[in-house]
Coordinates of C-alpha atoms and ligand atoms in Angstrom, one line a residue:
X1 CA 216.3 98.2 130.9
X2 CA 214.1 100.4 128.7
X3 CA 215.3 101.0 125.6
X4 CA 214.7 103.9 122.8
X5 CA 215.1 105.0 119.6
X6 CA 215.7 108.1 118.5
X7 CA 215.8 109.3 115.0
X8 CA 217.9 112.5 113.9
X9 CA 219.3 111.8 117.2
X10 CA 222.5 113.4 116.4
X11 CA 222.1 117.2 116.3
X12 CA 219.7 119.5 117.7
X13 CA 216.3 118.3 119.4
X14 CA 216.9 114.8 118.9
X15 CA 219.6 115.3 120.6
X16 CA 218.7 116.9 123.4
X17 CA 216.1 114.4 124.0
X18 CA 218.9 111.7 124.3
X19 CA 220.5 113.9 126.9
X20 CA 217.0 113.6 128.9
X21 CA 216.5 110.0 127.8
X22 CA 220.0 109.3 129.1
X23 CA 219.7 111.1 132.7
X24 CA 216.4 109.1 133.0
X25 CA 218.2 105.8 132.8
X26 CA 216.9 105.1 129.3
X27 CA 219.5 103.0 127.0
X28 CA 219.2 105.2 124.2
X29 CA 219.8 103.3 120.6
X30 CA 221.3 107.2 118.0
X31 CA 219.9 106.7 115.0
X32 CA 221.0 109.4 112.2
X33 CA 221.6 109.8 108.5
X34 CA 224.9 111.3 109.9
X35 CA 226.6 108.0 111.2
X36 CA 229.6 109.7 112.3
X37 CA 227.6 112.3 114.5
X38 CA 225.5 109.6 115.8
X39 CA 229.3 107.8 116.6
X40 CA 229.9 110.8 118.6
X41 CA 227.0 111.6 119.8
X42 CA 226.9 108.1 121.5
X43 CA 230.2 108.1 122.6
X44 CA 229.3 111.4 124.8
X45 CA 226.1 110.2 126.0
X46 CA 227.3 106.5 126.5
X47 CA 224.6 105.0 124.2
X48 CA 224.6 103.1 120.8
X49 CA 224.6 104.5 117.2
X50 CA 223.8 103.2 114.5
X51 CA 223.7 105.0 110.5
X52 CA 220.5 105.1 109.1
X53 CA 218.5 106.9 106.9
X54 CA 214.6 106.8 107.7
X55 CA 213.5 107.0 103.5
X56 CA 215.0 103.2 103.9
X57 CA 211.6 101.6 104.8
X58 CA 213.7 98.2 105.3
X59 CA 216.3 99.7 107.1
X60 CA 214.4 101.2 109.8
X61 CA 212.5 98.0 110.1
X62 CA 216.0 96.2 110.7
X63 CA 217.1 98.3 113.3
X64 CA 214.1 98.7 115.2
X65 CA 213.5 94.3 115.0
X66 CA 217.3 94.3 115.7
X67 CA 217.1 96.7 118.9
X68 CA 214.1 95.4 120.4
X69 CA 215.4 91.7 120.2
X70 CA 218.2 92.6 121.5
X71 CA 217.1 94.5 124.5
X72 CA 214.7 92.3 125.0
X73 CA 211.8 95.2 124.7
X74 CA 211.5 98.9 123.0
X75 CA 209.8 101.4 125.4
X76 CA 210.4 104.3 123.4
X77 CA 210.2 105.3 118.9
X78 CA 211.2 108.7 118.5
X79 CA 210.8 109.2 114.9
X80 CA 212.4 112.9 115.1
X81 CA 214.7 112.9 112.2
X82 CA 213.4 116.1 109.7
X83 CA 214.6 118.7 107.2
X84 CA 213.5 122.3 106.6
X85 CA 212.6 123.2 103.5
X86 CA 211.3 126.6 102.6
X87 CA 210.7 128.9 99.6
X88 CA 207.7 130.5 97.5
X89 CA 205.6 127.6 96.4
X90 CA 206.1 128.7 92.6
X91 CA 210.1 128.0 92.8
X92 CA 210.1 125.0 94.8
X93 CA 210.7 122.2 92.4
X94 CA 208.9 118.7 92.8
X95 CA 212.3 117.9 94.3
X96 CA 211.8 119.9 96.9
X97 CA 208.2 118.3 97.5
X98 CA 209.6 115.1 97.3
X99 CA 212.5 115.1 99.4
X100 CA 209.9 116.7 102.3
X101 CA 207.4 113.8 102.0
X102 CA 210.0 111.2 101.5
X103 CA 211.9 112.4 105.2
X104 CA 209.2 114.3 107.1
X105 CA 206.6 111.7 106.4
X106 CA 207.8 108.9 105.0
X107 CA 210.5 108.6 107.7
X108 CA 207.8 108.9 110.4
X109 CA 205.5 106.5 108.5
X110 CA 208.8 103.7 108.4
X111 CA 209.5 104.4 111.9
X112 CA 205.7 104.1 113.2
X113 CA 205.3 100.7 111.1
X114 CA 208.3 99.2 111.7
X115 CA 207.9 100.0 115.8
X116 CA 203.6 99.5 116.5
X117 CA 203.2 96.1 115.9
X118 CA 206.1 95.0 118.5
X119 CA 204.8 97.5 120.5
X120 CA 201.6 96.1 120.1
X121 CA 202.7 92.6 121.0
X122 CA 204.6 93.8 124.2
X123 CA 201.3 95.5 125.3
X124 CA 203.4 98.7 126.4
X125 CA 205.4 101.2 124.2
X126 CA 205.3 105.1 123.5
X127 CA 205.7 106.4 120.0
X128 CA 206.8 109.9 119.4
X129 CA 206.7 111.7 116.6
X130 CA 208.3 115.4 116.2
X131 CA 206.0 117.3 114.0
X132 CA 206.1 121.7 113.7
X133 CA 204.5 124.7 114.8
X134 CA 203.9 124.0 110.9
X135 CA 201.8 121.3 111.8
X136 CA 198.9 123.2 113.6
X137 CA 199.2 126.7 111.8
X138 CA 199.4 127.8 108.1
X139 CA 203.1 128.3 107.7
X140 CA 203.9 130.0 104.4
X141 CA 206.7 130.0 102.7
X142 CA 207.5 126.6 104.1
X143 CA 204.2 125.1 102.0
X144 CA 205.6 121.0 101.9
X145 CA 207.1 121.4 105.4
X146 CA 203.7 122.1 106.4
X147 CA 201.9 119.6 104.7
X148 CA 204.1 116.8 105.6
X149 CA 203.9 118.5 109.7
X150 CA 200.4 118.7 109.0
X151 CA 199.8 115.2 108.0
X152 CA 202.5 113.8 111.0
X153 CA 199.8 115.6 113.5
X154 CA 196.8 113.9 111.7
X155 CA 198.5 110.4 111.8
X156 CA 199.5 110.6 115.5
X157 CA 196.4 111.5 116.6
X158 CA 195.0 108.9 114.7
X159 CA 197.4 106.1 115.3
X160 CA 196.7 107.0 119.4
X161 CA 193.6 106.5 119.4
X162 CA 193.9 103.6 118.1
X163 CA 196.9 102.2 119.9
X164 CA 194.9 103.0 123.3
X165 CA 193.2 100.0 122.9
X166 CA 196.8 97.5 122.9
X167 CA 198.2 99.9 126.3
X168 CA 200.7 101.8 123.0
X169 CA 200.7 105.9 123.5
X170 CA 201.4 108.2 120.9
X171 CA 202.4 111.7 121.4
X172 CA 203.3 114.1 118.8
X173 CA 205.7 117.3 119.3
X174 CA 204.6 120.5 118.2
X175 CA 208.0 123.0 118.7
X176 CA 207.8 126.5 117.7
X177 CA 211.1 127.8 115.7
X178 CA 213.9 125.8 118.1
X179 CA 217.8 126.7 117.9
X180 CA 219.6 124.4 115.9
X181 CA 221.6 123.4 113.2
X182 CA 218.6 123.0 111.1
X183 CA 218.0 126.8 110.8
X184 CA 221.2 127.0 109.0
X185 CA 220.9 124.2 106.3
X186 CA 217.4 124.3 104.6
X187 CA 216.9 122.7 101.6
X188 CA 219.7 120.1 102.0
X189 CA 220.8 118.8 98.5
X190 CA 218.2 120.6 96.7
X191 CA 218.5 124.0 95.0
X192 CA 218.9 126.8 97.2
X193 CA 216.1 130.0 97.9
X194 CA 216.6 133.2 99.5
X195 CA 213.9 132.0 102.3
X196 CA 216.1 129.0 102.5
X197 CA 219.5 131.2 103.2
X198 CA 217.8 133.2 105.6
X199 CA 215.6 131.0 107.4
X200 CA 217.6 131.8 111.2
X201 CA 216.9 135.3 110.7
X202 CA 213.4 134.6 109.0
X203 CA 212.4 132.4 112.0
X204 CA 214.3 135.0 114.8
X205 CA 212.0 137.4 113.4
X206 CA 208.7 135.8 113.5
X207 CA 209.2 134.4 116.9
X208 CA 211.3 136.7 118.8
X209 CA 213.6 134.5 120.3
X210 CA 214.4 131.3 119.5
X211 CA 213.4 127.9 121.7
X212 CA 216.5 125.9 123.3
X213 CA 216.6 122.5 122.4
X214 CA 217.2 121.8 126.0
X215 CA 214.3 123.7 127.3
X216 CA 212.2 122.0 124.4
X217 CA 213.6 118.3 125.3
X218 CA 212.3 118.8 129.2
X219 CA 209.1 120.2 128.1
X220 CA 208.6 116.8 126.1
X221 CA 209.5 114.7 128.9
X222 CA 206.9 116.4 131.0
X223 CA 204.4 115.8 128.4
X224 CA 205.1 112.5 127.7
X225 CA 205.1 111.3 131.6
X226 CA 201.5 112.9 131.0
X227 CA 201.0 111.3 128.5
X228 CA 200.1 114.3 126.5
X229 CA 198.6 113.8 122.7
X230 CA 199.9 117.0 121.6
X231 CA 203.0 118.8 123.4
X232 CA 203.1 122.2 122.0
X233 CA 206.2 124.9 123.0
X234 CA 207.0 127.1 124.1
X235 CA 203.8 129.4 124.9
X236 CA 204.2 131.7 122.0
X237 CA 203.4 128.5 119.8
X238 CA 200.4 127.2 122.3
X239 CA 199.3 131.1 122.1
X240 CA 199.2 131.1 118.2
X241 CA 197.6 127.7 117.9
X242 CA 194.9 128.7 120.0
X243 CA 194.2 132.1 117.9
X244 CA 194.4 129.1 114.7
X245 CA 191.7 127.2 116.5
X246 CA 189.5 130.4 117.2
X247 CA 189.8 131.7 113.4
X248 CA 191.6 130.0 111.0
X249 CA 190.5 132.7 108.0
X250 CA 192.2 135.0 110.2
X251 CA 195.4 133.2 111.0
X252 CA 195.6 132.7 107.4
X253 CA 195.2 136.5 107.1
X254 CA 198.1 137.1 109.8
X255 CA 200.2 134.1 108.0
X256 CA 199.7 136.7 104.6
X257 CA 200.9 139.6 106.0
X258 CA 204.1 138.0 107.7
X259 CA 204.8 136.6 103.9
X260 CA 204.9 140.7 102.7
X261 CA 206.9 141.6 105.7
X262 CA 209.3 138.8 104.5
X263 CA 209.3 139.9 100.8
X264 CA 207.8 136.5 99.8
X265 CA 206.0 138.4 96.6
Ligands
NAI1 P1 218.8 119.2 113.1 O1 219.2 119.5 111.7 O2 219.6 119.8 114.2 O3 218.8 117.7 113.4 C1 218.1 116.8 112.5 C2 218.9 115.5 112.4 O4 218.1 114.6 111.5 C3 220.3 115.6 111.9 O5 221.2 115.0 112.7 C4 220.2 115.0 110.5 O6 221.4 114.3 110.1 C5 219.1 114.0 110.7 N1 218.5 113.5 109.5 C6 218.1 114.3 108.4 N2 217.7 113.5 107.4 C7 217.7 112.2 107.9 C8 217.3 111.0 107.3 N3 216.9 110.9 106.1 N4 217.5 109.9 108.1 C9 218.0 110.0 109.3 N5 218.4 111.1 109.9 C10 218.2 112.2 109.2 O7 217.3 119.6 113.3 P2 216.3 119.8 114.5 O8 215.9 121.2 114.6 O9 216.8 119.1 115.7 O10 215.0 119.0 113.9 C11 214.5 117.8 114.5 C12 213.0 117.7 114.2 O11 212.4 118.9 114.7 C13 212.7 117.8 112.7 O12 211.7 116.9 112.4 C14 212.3 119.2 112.5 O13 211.4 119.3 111.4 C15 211.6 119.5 113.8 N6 211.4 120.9 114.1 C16 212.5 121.7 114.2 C17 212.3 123.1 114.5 C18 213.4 124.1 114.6 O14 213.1 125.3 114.6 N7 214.6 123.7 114.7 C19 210.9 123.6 114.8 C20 209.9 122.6 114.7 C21 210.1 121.3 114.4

């Protein structure tokens, strides 16, 4: 039976891609810092759960050497699990740095070397990472968020051209501002900002309307049975990554003025 993992798989997108996962006929292995969600999660969806936290290098390797022996194979890594963190770059403390590198790229680093090499060995396997909208375009305001999207764009596209070679594809997922719980609890366990606190209406602003999670989760598995390298929704996001890629000087302009309209100083 093929099997997945999904990281941050209780709440939100990761979520959502269960759901998917699930109707596909995928036995889908909820992995989430919030154990209990996971519980419930899986209990829904008829999958496992397990409690994990992906800054625990040893832990994710553990449950992803544990899951594929036990299956007998792991067809899908979702290394999804990610926190928002947002305010002016001169009030951020090096917690807040920290704690983005440590779960927005660290976790994604665990999960890819933990999951590769058995993929690797199988000779089959798709890795999926969830970067940003933040990962293709200056987001401001959100400066570590975007470095650690950035750099989960750069290593995917890295690692799958690499992993071609041993039949592995990598895909990275590039949502615009998405409707979930996360909009509601930036800066978990770190000091608190005003962009922080109003990061729903901040993000509801810039884009308009927000994604569904649902719509988002089906526009990933259509990109992933095309084996996409970069899935980017909805079209407002493939719309402003485009005007990135024609001038960046000028997207950064564009980024500026959004930071006066937010009062960002
Ligand atoms: P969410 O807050 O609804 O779900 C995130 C899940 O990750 C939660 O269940 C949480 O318990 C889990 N988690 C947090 N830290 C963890 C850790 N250390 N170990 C294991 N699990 C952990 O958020 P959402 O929106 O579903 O986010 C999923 C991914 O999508 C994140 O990587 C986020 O950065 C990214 N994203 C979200 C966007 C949005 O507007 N909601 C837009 C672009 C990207």
């Amino acid at each position: 039976m093929r099997t997945a993992i999904v990281t941050g798989g209780a709440s939100g997108i990761g979520l959502a891609i269960c759901r998917e996962l699930g109707r596909r006929g995928v036995h889908v292995v909820i992995a989430d810092l919030d154990g209990a969600g996971a519980e419930r999660a899986a209990k829904e969806l008829g999958c496992s759960a397990a409690a994990l936290d992906v800054t625990d290098a040893q832990a994710v390797r553990d449950l992803v050497t544990d899951v594929a022996a036990g299956k007998g194979q792991l067809d899908f890594m979702f290394n999804n699990a990610g926190i928002a963190v947002g305010g002016t770059a001169d009030e951020l403390t090096l917690d807040h740095w920290n704690r983005t590198i440590d779960v927005n790229l660290r976790g994604v680093v665990h999960g890819v070397h933990a999951a590769y090499p058995i993929m690797m060995r199988q000779g089959f396997g798709h890795i999926v990472n969830t970067a940003s909208m933040a990962g293709l375009v200056p987001a401001p305001l959100m400066t570590p968020y975007t470095a650690t999207k950035h750099a989960v764009v750069g290593l995917s596209l890295a690692l799958r051209a690499e992993a071609s070679g041993h039949g592995v594809r990598v895909s990275v997922v590039c949502p615009g501002f998405t409707d979930t719980p996360l909009l509601d609890h930036a800066n978990p366990g770190l000091p608190q900002t005003a962009t922080g606190r109003g990061a729903r209406r901040s993000a509801t602003r810039a884009q308009g309307r927000l994604y569904s999670a649902d719509s988002l989760a089906g526009d990933i598995m259509r990109g992933l049975s095309r084996d996409r390298a970069l899935i980017v929704a909805p079209a407002s996001g493939r719309m402003a990554w485009r005007g990135v890629r024609l001038s960046p000087a000028l997207a950064v302009r564009v980024a500026a003025l959004a930071v006066r309209r937010l009062g960002g100083r």
